[in-house]
Every structure is written in structure tokens, then in C-alpha cells.
Amino acid sequence: MEPSLIKQHRSLVTELPGPRSRELERRRSAAVAGGVSSTFPVYVAEASGAVLVDVDGNSLIDLGSGIAVVSVGHAAPRVVDAVSDQVERFSHTCFMVTPYEGYVAVCEALNERTPGDHDKRTALFNSGAEAVENAVKVARHVTGRQAVVVFDHAYHGRTNLTMALTAKNMPYRDKFGPFAPEVYRVPMSYPLRDPEGMTGEQAAGRAIEEIERLVGADNVACVLIEPIQGEGGFVVPAPGFLPTVAAWSRQAGALFVADEIQTGFCRTGRWFACEHESVVPDLITTAKALAGGMPLAAVTGRAELMDGVHPGGLGGTYGGNPVACAAALASIRTMEEEGLVEAAARIEEVVGSCLRSLQRDHPGIGDVRGRGAMMAMELVRPGTLEPDAEATRRIVGACHRSGVVVLSCGSYGNVIRLLPPLVIDEALLAEGLEVLSGAVSEALSDGSD
Ligand code: PLZ
């Protein structure tokens, strides 16, 4: 099967969503559960690189990568080949019954690539939430402790335990309780919203004080944190925060667990976001970009911890499925051979300078932040920190109608985030940013008076 060669451009032949998408949307509402929603109901027919082609023949620029998943691009040629080849050979045996090499090779690649050169082991799962659940299982098992410490604005998933770990009520938790116990939430370092001048070390001190007060250091099984928060608003903690929290965890005998499900695999201009501050987590969870669009997730950690669980204690029917493993190996090879760490750093320069210049013109942009190809702007009422979710919705809507997929996020729904595929070509990225700039100017000039 040849990957289709879709021209890397934006081209609109109908309004968006077009008539065929609207027709599918009608079928959907009679068939798909209402609790599952789509931010931009344009139905995709095919995709390649950074372009989605919809069922009406429109070509859209994708600046979301399916929430940081297709970092190697849609239908990345190595991934397409590896998946096709694997599915012809065999698609499933269950690793817990009769194993296969691909699973082992993905674990080797993760052990080698993740931060720290200590001896590591990995276990594979299907989704990010499942990886987080399993990291907590390992942490509780090997420490003999129960408490899990998480942070304000955190997002870790939608299963029962991970809902408890996630901060935001709507839409993730509302009326879905009771939640799993022994979860304690402490303040995150959020430079825009912390007291002016608060350093990372001071913010860590504030969090640690809370942990000691709420839980007691020797009851903590693990401290779980996204090194840059994803759904919570692309919050980059002040320098010094992560290393201080990691050092405290080690001293307290708790595991420091980095959730790099959104930040991992070159996204932030390093293989993993922890590397920006030389933090070496005890356990790290990965998913999303790991397998270039196939469902695969992992927990990687110190060998003595990961081997501390009895045989049969971790697993699942599909975890480390052979097709997903083939996709992961091909994605990792693509990242290496196409220099996607450097590509993310180049995207940071282009996107960062665009967002900063918008910020100079619009006092409604309270903050521009992020690393690599994980950049965002936070919208506020000019001169205040009051979140402006309404302007955020207007800007996102205008981008969508113009054929550019952007996503919002944030505890207050007022952050616009950009997560382009790392292989996006320069001209296409520039065009996407031009559309975004137009939408910002229109929304903020209208809305700020
Ligand atoms: N941890 C840091 O970003 C998934 C989910 C959006 P799953 N983020 C996107 C939504 O509305 O469901 C995510 C993440 C971090 C865990 C997860 C969970 O990963 O593969 O969605 O289970």
C-alpha cells in the first residue's frame, strides 16, 4: 500500500463543515453517544504530513496533530510500511501468552531513550490513562505506601483512578464520582498566576509544605507530574520547580513519576521534557507520539522498581500489540532519521516569534509560553488576569472556519495551543500562523472594548 501523496497546502472548496460532513454529523447524532464530542466536526477522508483532507474535498492545515500524536506526520511513510508489513505477518498473539520481538524492541528503545542512564525496564499498555494507572500500581506496590500526590491543573486521563488524578471538573469529572481515594492535590508552579517573582524553588517549597501537611512525607507512594502541563494549559513551571520537587521525592522515599504522555518524543525540542532541567524520573509514562497514531503507551522505570512487581501483576490483552509496536519502532526511527528534535526547536522559533509579536499588539494576550512545538497563548481581559474563554472560542472558531485546526486548553478554557506535526513544512506553518494572526486581530479588536 502506497501512502497517498497529499499536497501540503490549504484549499477550501466548501464552507466548513461542508455538506458531507454535516450529513455525517446527522448520522452521528443518531448513532454515537452524546458524551463523546468533537471540537471541529469536519469528517476526515485522508491525511498526510500536516494536511487533513475532509469528505468534501477541503484540505486543512493540522496544527493539533490529533492532540500531540502524529508528531511524525499523518501517514508517515515508515509507519505506513511497518504497520502494513506487520499486519500481514500477524496482528495479535497477546504478549502474555506467546511473545514476539517487537514488544521487546520497543521496551529496549524506551529504556535507551528516556532520561537517565541507569538500568531500566518497560511495560506496554494501550492508552495514556492506562499507563498512568500502572505507574501508580508499581509505585504503591514497591513502596508499600498509598498516597499519590498530583498538582493543580493536572490532566492524567478519564478512567476512575486517572479522573481522580485530573484536576478539572468539567468535562472530566462532573457527576462521575466516587473517585479513587488517596489522591492529594497541591499547588503547581504557574508563573503567570503565581505571586510576582515567585521562583521555581519557592513554588516547590509551597507544594512540599502542602504535601507534608496533607499527607506526611512517609505516606507518599509517588509524586506524579506533567513536566509541562498539557490539557491544563501548557503551563511551564518556573525553572527549579521540577528538580526541587524531584529531589524532595527521592529524599522522602517516594517515586517521582513524570507523565510525558503529551510532552514526550521530541515535542518540546528534546526527546523528553524532563531533560530541559536534567530531571531523571524514577518512572516515566509515555503514549501519544510514541506510536505515530497507533494506540500504545508505556511505563518505563528503574529496573529494581519495575521488576519489583510479581509476574502477572501487570499486563492486559492488547498492551504492546504487535502492529502498534511496529508503528512505534518506525516512528522512533523517523524521529531519529529526520532530526525531529531539531525540527521542534525550529518550530519554537517560528511559532514563538509569531505569538510574541501578536502579544505586543494585543493586551488580551496575557502570556505566551511553551517549549519546542508545544506553544500556547493565554487570553485574559486586558490589564487583568481574568481568563477570556469567550475570545478563545472566537479565535479557535475562526481558525476552524478558515481550515486551520487549532485546539484550546487550560483550566479556564482560555489557552490556545499549537501542536503541529514536527514534519510540517515551513510555508504551511507560516500560512497556518497567518490565519491564526488574522483570527486573533479580529477577535481581540472586536472584543476588547
Ligand atoms: N496524561 C499528560 O495529555 C491525554 C486527552 C484529551 P489517553 N491528553 C488528551 C481528552 O479530552 O481526553 C493525556 C495527557 C497526559 C494522560 C493522558 C491520557 O491519555 O491516551 O487519552 O488515555
Short mmCIF file of C-alpha atoms and ligand atoms in Angstrom, two decimals:
data_model
loop_
_atom_site.label_atom_id
_atom_site.label_comp_id
_atom_site.label_asym_id
_atom_site.label_seq_id
_atom_site.Cartn_x
_atom_site.Cartn_y
_atom_site.Cartn_z
CA MET A 1 0.00 0.00 0.00
CA GLU A 2 1.49 3.33 -1.11
CA PRO A 3 0.93 6.24 1.26
CA SER A 4 -1.22 8.73 -0.62
CA LEU A 5 0.69 11.82 -1.61
CA ILE A 6 -1.48 14.66 -0.48
CA LYS A 7 -0.38 18.12 -1.47
CA GLN A 8 0.80 20.09 1.57
CA HIS A 9 -1.46 23.08 1.15
CA ARG A 10 -4.72 24.59 2.43
CA SER A 11 -7.59 24.59 -0.03
CA LEU A 12 -11.23 25.18 0.73
CA VAL A 13 -13.92 24.18 -1.76
CA THR A 14 -16.92 24.39 0.59
CA GLU A 15 -17.74 26.18 3.81
CA LEU A 16 -16.56 24.25 6.88
CA PRO A 17 -18.01 21.89 7.93
CA GLY A 18 -19.14 21.13 4.37
CA PRO A 19 -22.36 19.39 3.30
CA ARG A 20 -20.96 15.83 3.51
CA SER A 21 -19.55 16.47 6.97
CA ARG A 22 -22.89 17.90 8.06
CA GLU A 23 -24.66 14.83 6.71
CA LEU A 24 -22.27 12.57 8.64
CA GLU A 25 -22.85 14.70 11.71
CA ARG A 26 -26.58 13.96 11.44
CA ARG A 27 -25.88 10.21 11.21
CA ARG A 28 -23.50 10.53 14.11
CA SER A 29 -26.01 12.15 16.43
CA ALA A 30 -28.35 9.19 15.88
CA ALA A 31 -25.60 6.63 16.49
CA VAL A 32 -22.77 7.96 18.65
CA ALA A 33 -23.17 8.55 22.37
CA GLY A 34 -23.70 12.21 23.17
CA GLY A 35 -20.98 12.14 25.83
CA VAL A 36 -18.34 11.78 23.12
CA SER A 37 -17.84 15.14 21.46
CA SER A 38 -15.70 16.62 18.67
CA THR A 39 -14.36 20.17 18.76
CA PHE A 40 -14.38 20.53 14.97
CA PRO A 41 -16.85 18.18 13.23
CA VAL A 42 -15.16 18.04 9.86
CA TYR A 43 -15.01 14.39 8.79
CA VAL A 44 -11.60 13.29 7.60
CA ALA A 45 -11.21 11.15 4.49
CA GLU A 46 -7.41 11.03 4.31
CA ALA A 47 -4.39 12.77 5.70
CA SER A 48 -0.67 13.08 5.19
CA GLY A 49 2.09 15.20 6.69
CA ALA A 50 0.34 18.18 8.24
CA VAL A 51 -2.73 18.17 5.99
CA LEU A 52 -6.17 16.67 6.56
CA VAL A 53 -8.45 16.17 3.57
CA ASP A 54 -12.13 16.07 4.51
CA VAL A 55 -15.04 14.24 2.90
CA ASP A 56 -15.99 17.39 0.95
CA GLY A 57 -12.53 17.69 -0.62
CA ASN A 58 -11.24 20.52 1.59
CA SER A 59 -7.56 20.48 2.62
CA LEU A 60 -6.96 21.67 6.17
CA ILE A 61 -3.75 22.59 7.98
CA ASP A 62 -3.41 20.48 11.11
CA LEU A 63 -1.80 22.37 14.00
CA GLY A 64 -3.05 19.87 16.59
CA SER A 65 -1.61 16.51 15.48
CA GLY A 66 -4.62 14.68 16.93
CA ILE A 67 -3.57 16.05 20.36
CA ALA A 68 0.20 15.61 20.01
CA VAL A 69 0.03 12.14 18.49
CA VAL A 70 1.17 12.33 14.86
CA SER A 71 4.43 14.13 15.55
CA VAL A 72 5.98 12.23 12.62
CA GLY A 73 3.12 13.47 10.41
CA HIS A 74 -0.05 11.80 9.20
CA ALA A 75 0.54 8.60 7.24
CA ALA A 76 4.30 8.86 7.81
CA PRO A 77 5.83 6.58 5.16
CA ARG A 78 7.93 4.45 7.53
CA VAL A 79 4.95 3.98 9.84
CA VAL A 80 2.62 3.04 6.98
CA ASP A 81 5.12 0.46 5.69
CA ALA A 82 5.84 -1.01 9.11
CA VAL A 83 2.16 -1.30 10.01
CA SER A 84 1.21 -2.87 6.64
CA ASP A 85 4.06 -5.34 6.87
CA GLN A 86 3.26 -6.32 10.45
CA VAL A 87 -0.47 -6.70 9.91
CA GLU A 88 0.21 -9.11 7.06
CA ARG A 89 2.50 -11.22 9.23
CA PHE A 90 0.33 -11.29 12.39
CA SER A 91 -1.76 -8.76 14.23
CA HIS A 92 -2.14 -10.31 17.67
CA THR A 93 -1.00 -13.17 19.85
CA CYS A 94 -1.20 -11.50 23.27
CA PHE A 95 2.27 -10.88 24.70
CA MET A 96 1.15 -12.57 27.94
CA VAL A 97 0.52 -15.81 26.01
CA THR A 98 3.09 -16.10 23.20
CA PRO A 99 5.52 -13.16 22.95
CA TYR A 100 7.14 -11.52 19.90
CA GLU A 101 10.22 -9.40 19.21
CA GLY A 102 8.51 -6.05 18.51
CA TYR A 103 7.39 -5.67 22.14
CA VAL A 104 10.92 -6.31 23.39
CA ALA A 105 12.41 -3.91 20.84
CA VAL A 106 10.04 -1.08 21.87
CA CYS A 107 10.98 -1.63 25.53
CA GLU A 108 14.68 -1.54 24.59
CA ALA A 109 14.16 1.70 22.64
CA LEU A 110 12.32 3.31 25.56
CA ASN A 111 14.91 2.17 28.10
CA GLU A 112 17.62 3.68 25.97
CA ARG A 113 15.86 6.93 25.05
CA THR A 114 14.21 8.01 28.32
CA PRO A 115 16.16 10.22 30.77
CA GLY A 116 18.89 8.63 32.89
CA ASP A 117 21.48 6.00 32.01
CA HIS A 118 20.57 3.63 34.85
CA ASP A 119 19.24 0.11 34.26
CA LYS A 120 15.57 0.31 33.20
CA ARG A 121 12.58 -1.90 32.38
CA THR A 122 9.39 -1.07 30.47
CA ALA A 123 5.82 -2.40 30.33
CA LEU A 124 3.43 -1.59 27.46
CA PHE A 125 -0.24 -0.64 27.56
CA ASN A 126 -2.95 0.77 25.26
CA SER A 127 -3.64 4.31 26.37
CA GLY A 128 -2.10 7.11 28.34
CA ALA A 129 -4.59 6.68 31.18
CA GLU A 130 -3.73 3.01 31.43
CA ALA A 131 -0.01 3.82 31.61
CA VAL A 132 -0.63 6.31 34.43
CA GLU A 133 -2.75 3.74 36.32
CA ASN A 134 0.06 1.22 36.01
CA ALA A 135 2.72 3.67 37.14
CA VAL A 136 0.65 4.19 40.29
CA LYS A 137 0.26 0.41 40.71
CA VAL A 138 4.04 -0.02 40.54
CA ALA A 139 4.68 2.91 42.91
CA ARG A 140 2.25 1.60 45.53
CA HIS A 141 3.47 -1.96 45.22
CA VAL A 142 7.16 -1.24 45.61
CA THR A 143 6.89 1.48 48.27
CA GLY A 144 4.16 -0.20 50.31
CA ARG A 145 2.58 3.28 50.56
CA GLN A 146 -0.75 4.55 49.21
CA ALA A 147 -0.79 8.32 48.76
CA VAL A 148 -0.45 9.79 45.28
CA VAL A 149 0.43 13.48 45.03
CA VAL A 150 -0.76 15.43 41.98
CA PHE A 151 -0.92 19.11 41.08
CA ASP A 152 -3.45 21.83 40.36
CA HIS A 153 -4.40 21.93 36.65
CA ALA A 154 -3.13 18.36 36.10
CA TYR A 155 -4.58 16.08 33.46
CA HIS A 156 -3.88 12.35 33.62
CA GLY A 157 -6.89 10.64 32.00
CA ARG A 158 -10.53 9.64 32.21
CA THR A 159 -10.56 6.22 33.93
CA ASN A 160 -11.64 6.08 37.56
CA LEU A 161 -8.18 6.47 39.08
CA THR A 162 -7.00 8.98 36.48
CA MET A 163 -10.19 11.08 36.85
CA ALA A 164 -9.23 11.35 40.49
CA LEU A 165 -5.75 12.47 39.45
CA THR A 166 -7.12 15.03 36.98
CA ALA A 167 -7.90 18.48 38.35
CA LYS A 168 -10.67 19.94 36.21
CA ASN A 169 -14.30 19.19 36.99
CA MET A 170 -15.97 19.96 33.64
CA PRO A 171 -15.98 17.94 31.48
CA TYR A 172 -13.77 15.26 33.01
CA ARG A 173 -15.17 14.53 36.48
CA ASP A 174 -18.61 16.08 36.83
CA LYS A 175 -21.02 13.55 38.43
CA PHE A 176 -18.70 10.62 37.65
CA GLY A 177 -17.67 10.07 41.27
CA PRO A 178 -17.00 8.50 43.67
CA PHE A 179 -13.34 8.83 42.82
CA ALA A 180 -10.41 6.68 43.85
CA PRO A 181 -9.09 7.58 47.30
CA GLU A 182 -5.59 8.52 48.49
CA VAL A 183 -5.08 11.26 45.91
CA TYR A 184 -3.77 14.61 47.17
CA ARG A 185 -3.57 17.78 45.12
CA VAL A 186 -1.02 20.53 45.76
CA PRO A 187 -0.22 23.87 44.08
CA MET A 188 1.59 23.86 40.73
CA SER A 189 4.17 26.43 39.70
CA TYR A 190 2.17 28.63 37.28
CA PRO A 191 4.35 31.69 36.66
CA LEU A 192 1.60 33.86 35.14
CA ARG A 193 -0.73 33.31 38.11
CA ASP A 194 1.74 32.88 41.00
CA PRO A 195 2.73 35.91 43.07
CA GLU A 196 5.06 38.09 41.00
CA GLY A 197 8.67 36.96 41.18
CA MET A 198 7.97 33.59 42.85
CA THR A 199 10.86 31.33 41.86
CA GLY A 200 10.58 27.66 40.98
CA GLU A 201 12.22 26.77 44.29
CA GLN A 202 9.70 28.88 46.21
CA ALA A 203 6.79 27.32 44.35
CA ALA A 204 8.24 23.88 45.09
CA GLY A 205 8.55 24.86 48.76
CA ARG A 206 4.86 25.81 48.77
CA ALA A 207 3.91 22.44 47.22
CA ILE A 208 6.16 20.45 49.56
CA GLU A 209 4.74 22.20 52.62
CA GLU A 210 1.26 21.19 51.46
CA ILE A 211 2.35 17.59 50.92
CA GLU A 212 3.85 17.40 54.39
CA ARG A 213 0.75 18.96 55.93
CA LEU A 214 -1.87 16.97 53.97
CA VAL A 215 -0.19 13.60 53.68
CA GLY A 216 3.04 13.29 55.64
CA ALA A 217 6.23 12.62 53.68
CA ASP A 218 6.47 8.95 54.61
CA ASN A 219 2.99 8.12 53.32
CA VAL A 220 3.69 9.24 49.76
CA ALA A 221 3.98 6.44 47.20
CA CYS A 222 4.63 8.82 44.32
CA VAL A 223 4.56 12.39 43.14
CA LEU A 224 3.05 12.46 39.66
CA ILE A 225 3.57 15.46 37.40
CA GLU A 226 3.48 16.58 33.77
CA PRO A 227 6.78 18.46 33.25
CA ILE A 228 4.80 20.86 31.07
CA GLN A 229 1.07 20.58 31.70
CA GLY A 230 -0.95 19.71 28.61
CA GLU A 231 -4.74 19.92 28.95
CA GLY A 232 -4.23 22.18 31.99
CA GLY A 233 -2.95 25.00 29.78
CA PHE A 234 0.63 24.34 28.61
CA VAL A 235 1.82 25.53 31.99
CA VAL A 236 5.63 25.58 32.08
CA PRO A 237 6.76 25.57 35.72
CA ALA A 238 9.34 28.18 36.77
CA PRO A 239 12.93 26.93 36.49
CA GLY A 240 13.96 25.00 39.57
CA PHE A 241 10.46 23.73 40.38
CA LEU A 242 10.77 20.26 38.87
CA PRO A 243 14.29 19.50 40.17
CA THR A 244 13.33 20.64 43.68
CA VAL A 245 10.18 18.50 43.75
CA ALA A 246 12.11 15.53 42.32
CA ALA A 247 14.86 15.88 44.95
CA TRP A 248 12.28 16.09 47.75
CA SER A 249 10.52 12.96 46.45
CA ARG A 250 13.75 10.98 46.43
CA GLN A 251 14.57 12.10 49.94
CA ALA A 252 11.06 11.18 51.14
CA GLY A 253 11.35 7.68 49.66
CA ALA A 254 8.54 8.45 47.19
CA LEU A 255 8.82 7.83 43.46
CA PHE A 256 8.98 10.84 41.16
CA VAL A 257 6.77 9.97 38.18
CA ALA A 258 6.89 12.14 35.06
CA ASP A 259 3.80 11.97 32.87
CA GLU A 260 5.34 12.70 29.46
CA ILE A 261 2.35 11.43 27.51
CA GLN A 262 1.87 14.82 25.82
CA THR A 263 5.42 16.22 26.14
CA GLY A 264 7.42 13.16 25.10
CA PHE A 265 9.12 12.15 21.86
CA CYS A 266 10.76 15.33 20.57
CA ARG A 267 7.69 17.53 21.09
CA THR A 268 9.43 20.09 23.32
CA GLY A 269 12.72 20.20 21.42
CA ARG A 270 14.24 17.36 23.47
CA TRP A 271 13.35 13.70 23.45
CA PHE A 272 11.64 14.26 26.82
CA ALA A 273 10.69 17.49 28.57
CA CYS A 274 12.39 16.43 31.82
CA GLU A 275 15.72 16.83 30.01
CA HIS A 276 15.37 20.63 29.90
CA GLU A 277 16.21 20.67 33.61
CA SER A 278 18.19 17.41 33.77
CA VAL A 279 15.49 15.77 35.87
CA VAL A 280 15.66 11.97 35.92
CA PRO A 281 12.31 10.49 36.92
CA ASP A 282 12.01 7.14 38.71
CA LEU A 283 9.12 6.24 36.40
CA ILE A 284 8.01 7.89 33.16
CA THR A 285 4.73 7.39 31.32
CA THR A 286 4.58 7.79 27.54
CA ALA A 287 1.89 7.31 24.86
CA LYS A 288 0.58 9.56 22.04
CA ALA A 289 3.58 10.30 19.72
CA LEU A 290 5.27 7.04 20.73
CA ALA A 291 3.48 5.08 18.02
CA GLY A 292 2.67 7.71 15.39
CA GLY A 293 -1.09 7.22 15.58
CA MET A 294 -1.45 3.62 16.74
CA PRO A 295 -2.65 3.13 20.32
CA LEU A 296 0.35 2.33 22.50
CA ALA A 297 1.53 3.52 25.91
CA ALA A 298 4.35 2.64 28.26
CA VAL A 299 5.69 2.84 31.78
CA THR A 300 9.49 2.93 31.89
CA GLY A 301 11.42 2.99 35.13
CA ARG A 302 14.26 1.90 37.31
CA ALA A 303 14.80 -1.84 36.85
CA GLU A 304 14.55 -2.62 40.57
CA LEU A 305 11.15 -0.87 40.75
CA MET A 306 9.66 -2.29 37.56
CA ASP A 307 10.94 -5.77 38.47
CA GLY A 308 9.55 -5.38 41.98
CA VAL A 309 6.05 -6.43 40.86
CA HIS A 310 5.21 -10.17 40.85
CA PRO A 311 4.86 -11.89 37.42
CA GLY A 312 1.32 -11.44 36.11
CA GLY A 313 0.78 -8.28 38.18
CA LEU A 314 0.97 -6.05 35.09
CA GLY A 315 -0.50 -6.68 31.64
CA GLY A 316 -3.62 -6.75 29.50
CA THR A 317 -4.91 -8.43 26.34
CA TYR A 318 -3.79 -5.78 23.87
CA GLY A 319 -0.96 -4.00 25.68
CA GLY A 320 2.01 -3.80 23.32
CA ASN A 321 0.01 -5.06 20.35
CA PRO A 322 2.42 -6.09 17.54
CA VAL A 323 1.02 -3.63 14.99
CA ALA A 324 1.31 -0.75 17.48
CA CYS A 325 4.86 -1.87 18.34
CA ALA A 326 5.85 -1.90 14.65
CA ALA A 327 4.42 1.62 14.35
CA ALA A 328 6.39 2.74 17.41
CA LEU A 329 9.69 1.43 16.09
CA ALA A 330 9.05 3.16 12.76
CA SER A 331 8.05 6.42 14.50
CA ILE A 332 11.17 6.43 16.64
CA ARG A 333 13.30 5.74 13.56
CA THR A 334 11.58 8.63 11.76
CA MET A 335 12.30 10.97 14.68
CA GLU A 336 15.97 9.99 14.60
CA GLU A 337 16.49 9.97 10.85
CA GLU A 338 14.55 13.16 10.18
CA GLY A 339 16.04 15.09 13.10
CA LEU A 340 12.69 15.87 14.73
CA VAL A 341 14.26 17.17 17.94
CA GLU A 342 15.85 19.94 15.87
CA ALA A 343 12.64 20.37 13.88
CA ALA A 344 10.73 21.05 17.11
CA ALA A 345 13.31 23.67 18.11
CA ARG A 346 12.91 25.38 14.72
CA ILE A 347 9.12 25.37 15.12
CA GLU A 348 9.55 27.03 18.53
CA GLU A 349 11.39 29.92 16.90
CA VAL A 350 8.76 30.46 14.22
CA VAL A 351 5.69 29.99 16.41
CA GLY A 352 7.23 31.80 19.38
CA SER A 353 8.08 34.90 17.39
CA CYS A 354 4.62 34.98 15.80
CA LEU A 355 2.85 34.66 19.17
CA ARG A 356 5.11 37.22 20.84
CA SER A 357 4.50 39.73 18.10
CA LEU A 358 0.75 39.19 18.47
CA GLN A 359 1.16 39.74 22.20
CA ARG A 360 2.86 43.08 21.59
CA ASP A 361 -0.19 44.23 19.61
CA HIS A 362 -2.88 42.76 21.84
CA PRO A 363 -3.05 43.28 25.61
CA GLY A 364 -5.64 40.48 25.64
CA ILE A 365 -2.77 38.02 25.25
CA GLY A 366 -1.63 37.68 28.84
CA ASP A 367 1.10 35.13 28.27
CA VAL A 368 2.99 33.30 25.55
CA ARG A 369 4.71 30.15 26.70
CA GLY A 370 5.79 26.63 25.86
CA ARG A 371 8.77 24.80 24.52
CA GLY A 372 9.56 23.40 21.10
CA ALA A 373 6.48 22.57 19.07
CA MET A 374 4.29 22.85 22.19
CA MET A 375 3.49 26.57 22.30
CA ALA A 376 0.47 28.46 23.60
CA MET A 377 -1.02 31.82 24.40
CA GLU A 378 -3.26 32.55 27.37
CA LEU A 379 -6.07 35.05 26.82
CA VAL A 380 -7.14 37.48 29.54
CA ARG A 381 -9.18 40.64 29.85
CA PRO A 382 -6.66 43.39 29.06
CA GLY A 383 -4.77 44.62 32.09
CA THR A 384 -6.03 41.77 34.33
CA LEU A 385 -5.51 38.04 34.82
CA GLU A 386 -9.22 37.39 34.32
CA PRO A 387 -9.46 34.50 31.83
CA ASP A 388 -11.11 35.26 28.48
CA ALA A 389 -12.62 31.98 27.38
CA GLU A 390 -15.05 33.77 25.07
CA ALA A 391 -12.28 35.32 22.94
CA THR A 392 -10.53 31.94 22.94
CA ARG A 393 -13.64 30.30 21.49
CA ARG A 394 -13.98 33.03 18.86
CA ILE A 395 -10.38 32.67 17.73
CA VAL A 396 -10.49 28.88 17.61
CA GLY A 397 -13.80 29.00 15.71
CA ALA A 398 -12.45 31.49 13.16
CA CYS A 399 -9.35 29.32 12.56
CA HIS A 400 -11.54 26.28 12.06
CA ARG A 401 -13.81 28.03 9.57
CA SER A 402 -10.68 29.03 7.65
CA GLY A 403 -9.34 25.48 7.53
CA VAL A 404 -6.72 25.54 10.29
CA VAL A 405 -7.07 23.06 13.14
CA VAL A 406 -6.05 24.60 16.45
CA LEU A 407 -7.00 23.45 19.94
CA SER A 408 -7.81 25.21 23.16
CA CYS A 409 -6.97 24.02 26.66
CA GLY A 410 -6.50 25.32 30.18
CA SER A 411 -8.32 25.10 33.49
CA TYR A 412 -10.18 28.27 32.49
CA GLY A 413 -10.63 27.36 28.81
CA ASN A 414 -8.61 30.43 27.79
CA VAL A 415 -5.46 28.95 26.26
CA ILE A 416 -4.87 28.38 22.56
CA ARG A 417 -2.26 25.69 21.98
CA LEU A 418 -0.31 24.77 18.91
CA LEU A 419 0.95 21.23 18.42
CA PRO A 420 1.88 20.92 14.74
CA PRO A 421 3.31 17.72 13.33
CA LEU A 422 7.09 18.12 13.64
CA VAL A 423 7.46 17.43 9.90
CA ILE A 424 5.26 20.39 8.89
CA ASP A 425 6.83 22.38 6.09
CA GLU A 426 7.77 25.97 6.69
CA ALA A 427 5.36 27.55 4.22
CA LEU A 428 2.41 25.59 5.56
CA LEU A 429 3.23 26.53 9.15
CA ALA A 430 3.56 30.17 8.10
CA GLU A 431 0.16 30.03 6.41
CA GLY A 432 -1.43 28.45 9.47
CA LEU A 433 0.03 31.17 11.68
CA GLU A 434 -1.17 33.87 9.32
CA VAL A 435 -4.73 32.57 9.63
CA LEU A 436 -4.35 32.45 13.41
CA SER A 437 -2.98 36.01 13.48
CA GLY A 438 -5.96 37.25 11.45
CA ALA A 439 -8.37 35.49 13.80
CA VAL A 440 -6.64 36.97 16.87
CA SER A 441 -6.72 40.50 15.47
CA GLU A 442 -10.36 40.21 14.57
CA ALA A 443 -11.46 38.71 17.90
CA LEU A 444 -9.38 40.95 20.14
CA SER A 445 -10.06 44.19 18.31
CA ASP A 446 -13.82 43.49 18.46
CA GLY A 447 -13.92 42.06 21.92
CA SER A 448 -11.58 44.19 24.00
CA ASP A 449 -13.63 47.36 24.26
N1 PLZ B 1 -1.60 12.26 30.54
C1 PLZ B 1 -0.39 14.36 30.14
O1 PLZ B 1 -2.11 14.65 27.91
C2 PLZ B 1 -4.15 12.73 27.16
C3 PLZ B 1 -6.85 13.80 26.25
C4 PLZ B 1 -7.92 14.76 25.93
P1 PLZ B 1 -5.13 8.85 26.91
N2 PLZ B 1 -4.46 14.06 26.76
C5 PLZ B 1 -5.52 14.27 25.80
C6 PLZ B 1 -9.30 14.29 26.38
O2 PLZ B 1 -10.18 15.16 26.41
O3 PLZ B 1 -9.50 13.10 26.66
C7 PLZ B 1 -3.23 12.57 28.35
C8 PLZ B 1 -2.26 13.53 28.66
C9 PLZ B 1 -1.43 13.35 29.79
C10 PLZ B 1 -2.51 11.32 30.26
C11 PLZ B 1 -3.34 11.43 29.16
C12 PLZ B 1 -4.32 10.34 28.89
O4 PLZ B 1 -4.01 9.67 27.70
O5 PLZ B 1 -4.35 8.12 25.86
O6 PLZ B 1 -6.12 9.84 26.39
O7 PLZ B 1 -5.73 7.90 27.92
#
